[in-house]
Amino acid sequence: MNRLELSFEYKDVKVRFTESDTKPLFVECYFQRGLGNIWFEISRTDFIDRLMSLFTKNKLESANKEFNKKYLILGANTQKVREIINNEKIIKIILSESITFVGGKNGKDGKFRLTLNIHRNVNSPEQLETIYNFTVSLIELLF
């Protein structure tokens, strides 16, 4: 089994990129503190997910109609979450890279954790740079 891991720190946030033979590119960001009641989940949807979302609490919508058709957004309706789901740069990258999941919440230890599940099709340094810049943009918005 091959596993690749890249870890670094950005503005007191520990960031870890991991990928293996069996799992897609996964990014975890550990903040040194909690961020209050901020939590969100952005996930790609299919027909069943969209149907089930009709009965889901905490559903949010972006100002971008194309994004709302392809992704389900759940979360606390806070200013920071609205900034993320309405940021055109963030939305453009999620759509162009077909990112599977982006989510953030405070852990049991009280520290905020941001997670991204990319996909298995990151095949170039340019794509990896895009994911890095996307991750940094999210950290900047949340910091």
Coordinates of N, CA and C in Angstrom, one line a residue:
M1 N 0.8 -1.2 0.0 CA 0.0 0.0 0.0 C 0.9 1.2 0.0
N2 N 0.6 2.2 -0.9 CA 1.3 3.4 -0.9 C 0.4 4.5 -0.3
R3 N 1.1 5.3 0.6 CA 0.4 6.4 1.2 C 1.3 7.6 1.1
L4 N 0.8 8.7 0.7 CA 1.5 10.0 0.6 C 0.9 11.0 1.6
E5 N 1.8 11.7 2.3 CA 1.3 12.6 3.3 C 2.2 13.9 3.3
L6 N 1.6 15.0 3.3 CA 2.3 16.3 3.3 C 1.7 17.1 4.4
S7 N 2.5 17.5 5.4 CA 2.0 18.3 6.5 C 2.8 19.6 6.6
F8 N 2.1 20.7 7.0 CA 2.7 22.0 7.1 C 1.8 22.8 8.0
E9 N 2.3 24.0 8.4 CA 1.5 24.9 9.3 C 1.3 26.2 8.5
Y10 N 0.1 26.7 8.5 CA -0.2 28.0 7.9 C -1.0 28.8 8.9
K11 N -0.4 29.9 9.4 CA -1.1 30.8 10.3 C -1.6 30.1 11.6
D12 N -0.8 29.3 12.2 CA -1.2 28.5 13.4 C -2.2 27.4 13.1
V13 N -2.4 27.1 11.9 CA -3.3 26.0 11.5 C -2.5 24.9 10.9
K14 N -2.6 23.7 11.5 CA -1.9 22.5 11.0 C -2.7 21.9 9.9
V15 N -2.0 21.8 8.8 CA -2.6 21.3 7.5 C -2.0 20.0 7.1
R16 N -2.8 19.0 6.8 CA -2.3 17.7 6.3 C -3.0 17.2 5.1
F17 N -2.2 17.0 4.0 CA -2.7 16.4 2.8 C -2.4 14.9 2.8
T18 N -3.3 14.0 2.6 CA -3.0 12.6 2.5 C -3.7 12.0 1.4
E19 N -3.1 11.0 0.8 CA -3.7 10.2 -0.3 C -3.1 8.8 -0.2
S20 N -3.9 7.8 -0.5 CA -3.3 6.4 -0.6 C -3.9 5.7 -1.8
D21 N -3.5 4.4 -1.9 CA -4.0 3.6 -3.0 C -5.5 3.4 -2.9
T22 N -6.0 3.4 -1.7 CA -7.4 3.1 -1.5 C -8.3 4.3 -1.2
K23 N -7.7 5.5 -0.9 CA -8.4 6.7 -0.5 C -8.1 7.8 -1.4
P24 N -9.0 8.7 -1.7 CA -8.7 9.9 -2.5 C -8.0 11.0 -1.7
L25 N -7.6 12.0 -2.3 CA -6.9 13.1 -1.7 C -7.8 13.7 -0.6
F26 N -7.3 13.8 0.6 CA -8.0 14.2 1.8 C -7.2 15.3 2.4
V27 N -7.8 16.4 2.8 CA -7.1 17.5 3.5 C -7.8 17.8 4.8
E28 N -6.9 17.8 5.9 CA -7.4 18.1 7.2 C -6.7 19.4 7.7
C29 N -7.4 20.3 8.3 CA -6.9 21.5 8.9 C -7.3 21.6 10.3
Y30 N -6.3 21.7 11.2 CA -6.6 21.7 12.7 C -6.3 23.1 13.2
F31 N -7.3 23.9 13.5 CA -7.1 25.2 14.1 C -6.7 25.1 15.6
Q32 N -6.0 26.0 16.1 CA -5.6 25.9 17.5 C -6.7 26.4 18.5
R33 N -7.8 26.8 17.9 CA -8.9 27.3 18.8 C -10.2 27.0 18.2
G34 N -11.3 27.1 18.9 CA -12.6 26.9 18.4 C -13.0 28.2 17.7
L35 N -14.1 28.0 16.8 CA -14.6 29.2 16.1 C -16.0 29.5 16.4
G36 N -16.4 29.2 17.6 CA -17.8 29.5 18.0 C -18.8 28.5 17.4
N37 N -19.9 28.9 17.0 CA -21.0 28.0 16.5 C -20.9 27.8 15.0
I38 N -19.7 28.0 14.4 CA -19.6 27.8 13.0 C -19.5 26.3 12.7
W39 N -20.4 25.8 11.9 CA -20.2 24.4 11.3 C -20.9 24.4 10.0
F40 N -20.4 23.7 9.1 CA -20.9 23.6 7.7 C -20.5 22.3 7.0
E41 N -21.3 21.8 6.1 CA -21.0 20.7 5.2 C -21.4 21.0 3.8
I42 N -20.5 20.9 2.9 CA -20.8 21.1 1.5 C -20.5 19.8 0.8
S43 N -21.5 19.2 0.2 CA -21.3 17.9 -0.4 C -22.0 17.7 -1.7
R44 N -21.3 17.1 -2.7 CA -21.9 16.8 -4.0 C -23.1 15.9 -3.8
T45 N -24.1 16.2 -4.6 CA -25.4 15.4 -4.4 C -25.7 14.7 -5.7
D46 N -26.6 13.7 -5.5 CA -27.2 13.0 -6.6 C -28.7 13.2 -6.4
F47 N -29.5 12.5 -7.2 CA -31.0 12.6 -7.1 C -31.5 12.3 -5.7
I48 N -31.1 11.2 -5.2 CA -31.6 10.7 -3.9 C -31.2 11.8 -2.8
D49 N -30.0 12.3 -2.8 CA -29.6 13.3 -1.8 C -30.5 14.5 -1.9
R50 N -30.8 15.0 -3.2 CA -31.6 16.1 -3.3 C -33.0 15.9 -2.8
L51 N -33.5 14.7 -3.0 CA -34.9 14.3 -2.5 C -34.9 14.3 -1.0
M52 N -33.9 13.7 -0.4 CA -33.8 13.6 1.0 C -33.6 15.0 1.7
S53 N -32.9 15.9 0.9 CA -32.7 17.2 1.5 C -34.0 18.0 1.7
L54 N -35.0 17.6 1.0 CA -36.3 18.3 1.2 C -36.8 18.2 2.7
F55 N -36.3 17.2 3.4 CA -36.7 16.9 4.8 C -35.5 17.2 5.8
T56 N -34.5 17.9 5.3 CA -33.3 18.2 6.1 C -33.4 19.5 6.8
K57 N -33.0 19.5 8.0 CA -32.9 20.8 8.8 C -31.5 21.4 8.5
N58 N -31.4 22.7 8.7 CA -30.1 23.4 8.6 C -29.6 23.5 7.2
K59 N -30.5 23.4 6.2 CA -30.1 23.5 4.8 C -29.9 25.0 4.4
L60 N -28.8 25.3 3.7 CA -28.5 26.6 3.3 C -28.4 26.6 1.8
E61 N -28.5 27.8 1.2 CA -28.3 28.0 -0.2 C -27.4 29.1 -0.5
S62 N -26.6 28.9 -1.6 CA -25.7 29.8 -2.1 C -26.4 30.8 -3.0
A63 N -25.8 31.9 -3.4 CA -26.4 32.8 -4.4 C -26.2 32.2 -5.8
N64 N -25.3 31.2 -5.9 CA -25.0 30.6 -7.2 C -26.0 29.5 -7.5
K65 N -26.9 29.6 -8.5 CA -27.9 28.6 -8.8 C -27.3 27.3 -9.2
E66 N -26.2 27.4 -10.1 CA -25.6 26.1 -10.6 C -25.0 25.4 -9.4
F67 N -24.4 26.0 -8.5 CA -23.8 25.4 -7.3 C -24.9 24.7 -6.5
N68 N -26.0 25.4 -6.3 CA -27.1 24.8 -5.5 C -27.7 23.5 -6.2
K69 N -27.6 23.4 -7.5 CA -28.1 22.2 -8.2 C -27.2 21.0 -8.0
K70 N -25.9 21.3 -7.8 CA -24.9 20.2 -7.7 C -24.5 19.9 -6.3
Y71 N -24.7 20.8 -5.3 CA -24.1 20.6 -4.0 C -25.2 20.9 -2.9
L72 N -25.2 20.1 -1.9 CA -26.0 20.3 -0.7 C -25.2 21.0 0.3
I73 N -25.8 22.1 0.9 CA -25.1 22.9 1.9 C -25.9 22.8 3.2
L74 N -25.3 22.3 4.2 CA -25.8 22.3 5.6 C -25.0 23.1 6.5
G75 N -25.5 23.7 7.5 CA -24.7 24.4 8.4 C -25.4 25.4 9.2
A76 N -24.7 26.1 10.1 CA -25.2 27.1 10.9 C -25.2 28.4 10.1
N77 N -26.3 29.1 10.1 CA -26.5 30.3 9.3 C -25.8 31.5 9.9
T78 N -24.4 31.4 9.9 CA -23.6 32.5 10.4 C -22.9 33.3 9.3
Q79 N -22.4 34.4 9.7 CA -21.8 35.3 8.7 C -20.6 34.6 8.0
K80 N -19.8 33.9 8.8 CA -18.6 33.2 8.2 C -19.1 32.1 7.2
V81 N -20.1 31.3 7.5 CA -20.6 30.3 6.6 C -21.1 30.9 5.4
R82 N -21.9 32.0 5.5 CA -22.4 32.7 4.3 C -21.3 33.2 3.4
E83 N -20.2 33.7 4.1 CA -19.1 34.2 3.3 C -18.4 33.1 2.5
I84 N -18.4 31.9 3.0 CA -17.8 30.8 2.3 C -18.7 30.3 1.1
I85 N -20.0 30.1 1.4 CA -20.9 29.6 0.4 C -21.3 30.6 -0.7
N86 N -21.0 31.9 -0.5 CA -21.2 32.9 -1.5 C -20.0 33.5 -2.1
N87 N -18.8 33.0 -1.8 CA -17.6 33.4 -2.3 C -17.4 32.8 -3.7
E88 N -17.4 33.7 -4.7 CA -17.3 33.2 -6.1 C -16.0 32.4 -6.4
K89 N -14.9 32.8 -5.7 CA -13.6 32.1 -5.9 C -13.7 30.7 -5.4
I90 N -14.3 30.6 -4.2 CA -14.5 29.2 -3.5 C -15.4 28.4 -4.4
I91 N -16.5 28.9 -4.8 CA -17.5 28.2 -5.6 C -16.9 27.7 -6.9
K92 N -16.2 28.6 -7.5 CA -15.6 28.3 -8.8 C -14.6 27.1 -8.7
I93 N -13.8 27.1 -7.7 CA -12.9 25.9 -7.5 C -13.6 24.7 -7.1
I94 N -14.6 24.7 -6.3 CA -15.4 23.5 -5.9 C -16.0 22.9 -7.2
L95 N -16.6 23.8 -8.0 CA -17.3 23.3 -9.3 C -16.2 22.8 -10.3
S96 N -15.2 23.5 -10.5 CA -14.2 23.2 -11.5 C -13.4 21.9 -11.2
E97 N -13.2 21.7 -9.9 CA -12.4 20.6 -9.4 C -13.3 19.4 -9.0
S98 N -14.6 19.6 -9.0 CA -15.6 18.6 -8.6 C -15.3 18.0 -7.2
I99 N -15.0 18.9 -6.3 CA -14.7 18.5 -4.9 C -15.9 17.8 -4.3
T100 N -15.6 16.7 -3.7 CA -16.7 15.9 -3.1 C -17.3 16.4 -1.8
F101 N -16.4 16.9 -0.9 CA -16.9 17.4 0.4 C -16.0 18.4 0.9
V102 N -16.6 19.4 1.6 CA -15.9 20.4 2.4 C -16.7 20.6 3.6
G103 N -16.1 20.5 4.8 CA -16.8 20.7 6.0 C -16.0 21.2 7.1
G104 N -16.6 21.8 8.1 CA -15.9 22.3 9.2 C -16.8 22.3 10.5
K105 N -16.2 22.0 11.6 CA -16.9 22.0 12.9 C -15.9 22.0 14.0
N106 N -16.4 22.4 15.2 CA -15.6 22.3 16.4 C -15.6 20.8 16.9
G107 N -14.4 20.3 17.3 CA -14.3 19.0 17.8 C -14.6 18.9 19.2
K108 N -14.5 17.7 19.8 CA -14.8 17.5 21.2 C -13.7 18.2 22.1
D109 N -12.6 18.4 21.5 CA -11.5 19.1 22.2 C -11.7 20.7 22.2
G110 N -12.7 21.1 21.5 CA -13.0 22.6 21.4 C -12.3 23.3 20.3
K111 N -11.5 22.6 19.5 CA -10.7 23.2 18.4 C -11.5 22.9 17.1
F112 N -11.4 23.9 16.2 CA -12.0 23.8 14.9 C -11.3 22.9 14.0
R113 N -12.0 22.1 13.2 CA -11.4 21.1 12.2 C -12.1 21.3 10.9
L114 N -11.3 21.6 9.9 CA -11.8 21.8 8.5 C -11.3 20.6 7.7
T115 N -12.2 19.9 7.0 CA -11.9 18.7 6.2 C -12.3 18.9 4.8
L116 N -11.5 18.4 3.8 CA -11.9 18.4 2.4 C -11.6 17.0 1.9
N117 N -12.6 16.5 1.1 CA -12.4 15.2 0.4 C -12.4 15.6 -1.1
I118 N -11.3 15.5 -1.7 CA -11.1 16.0 -3.1 C -11.7 15.0 -4.1
H119 N -10.9 14.1 -4.5 CA -11.3 13.0 -5.4 C -10.0 12.3 -5.8
R120 N -10.1 11.3 -6.7 CA -8.9 10.5 -7.1 C -8.3 11.0 -8.4
N121 N -8.7 12.1 -8.9 CA -8.2 12.6 -10.2 C -7.3 13.8 -10.1
V122 N -6.6 13.9 -9.0 CA -5.5 15.0 -8.9 C -4.3 14.4 -9.5
N123 N -4.0 14.8 -10.8 CA -2.9 14.2 -11.5 C -1.8 15.1 -12.0
S124 N -1.8 16.3 -11.5 CA -0.8 17.3 -11.9 C -0.4 18.2 -10.8
P125 N 0.8 18.8 -10.9 CA 1.2 19.8 -9.9 C 0.2 21.0 -9.9
E126 N -0.3 21.4 -11.0 CA -1.2 22.5 -11.1 C -2.5 22.3 -10.4
Q127 N -3.0 21.0 -10.5 CA -4.2 20.7 -9.7 C -4.0 20.7 -8.2
L128 N -2.8 20.2 -7.8 CA -2.5 20.2 -6.4 C -2.3 21.6 -5.9
E129 N -1.7 22.5 -6.7 CA -1.5 23.9 -6.4 C -2.9 24.5 -6.2
T130 N -3.8 24.2 -7.1 CA -5.2 24.7 -7.0 C -5.8 24.3 -5.6
I131 N -5.7 23.1 -5.3 CA -6.2 22.6 -4.0 C -5.5 23.3 -2.8
Y132 N -4.2 23.5 -2.9 CA -3.5 24.2 -1.8 C -4.1 25.6 -1.7
N133 N -4.2 26.3 -2.8 CA -4.7 27.7 -2.8 C -6.2 27.7 -2.3
F134 N -7.0 26.7 -2.6 CA -8.3 26.6 -2.1 C -8.3 26.4 -0.6
T135 N -7.5 25.6 -0.1 CA -7.4 25.3 1.3 C -7.0 26.6 2.1
V136 N -6.0 27.3 1.5 CA -5.5 28.5 2.2 C -6.6 29.6 2.1
S137 N -7.4 29.7 1.0 CA -8.5 30.6 1.0 C -9.5 30.3 2.0
L138 N -9.8 29.1 2.3 CA -10.8 28.7 3.3 C -10.3 29.1 4.7
I139 N -9.0 28.8 4.9 CA -8.4 29.2 6.2 C -8.5 30.7 6.4
E140 N -8.1 31.4 5.4 CA -8.2 32.9 5.5 C -9.6 33.4 5.8
L141 N -10.6 32.8 5.2 CA -12.0 33.2 5.5 C -12.4 32.9 6.9
L142 N -11.9 31.7 7.4 CA -12.3 31.3 8.7 C -11.5 31.9 9.9
F143 N -10.3 32.3 9.6 CA -9.4 32.8 10.6 C -9.8 34.1 11.1

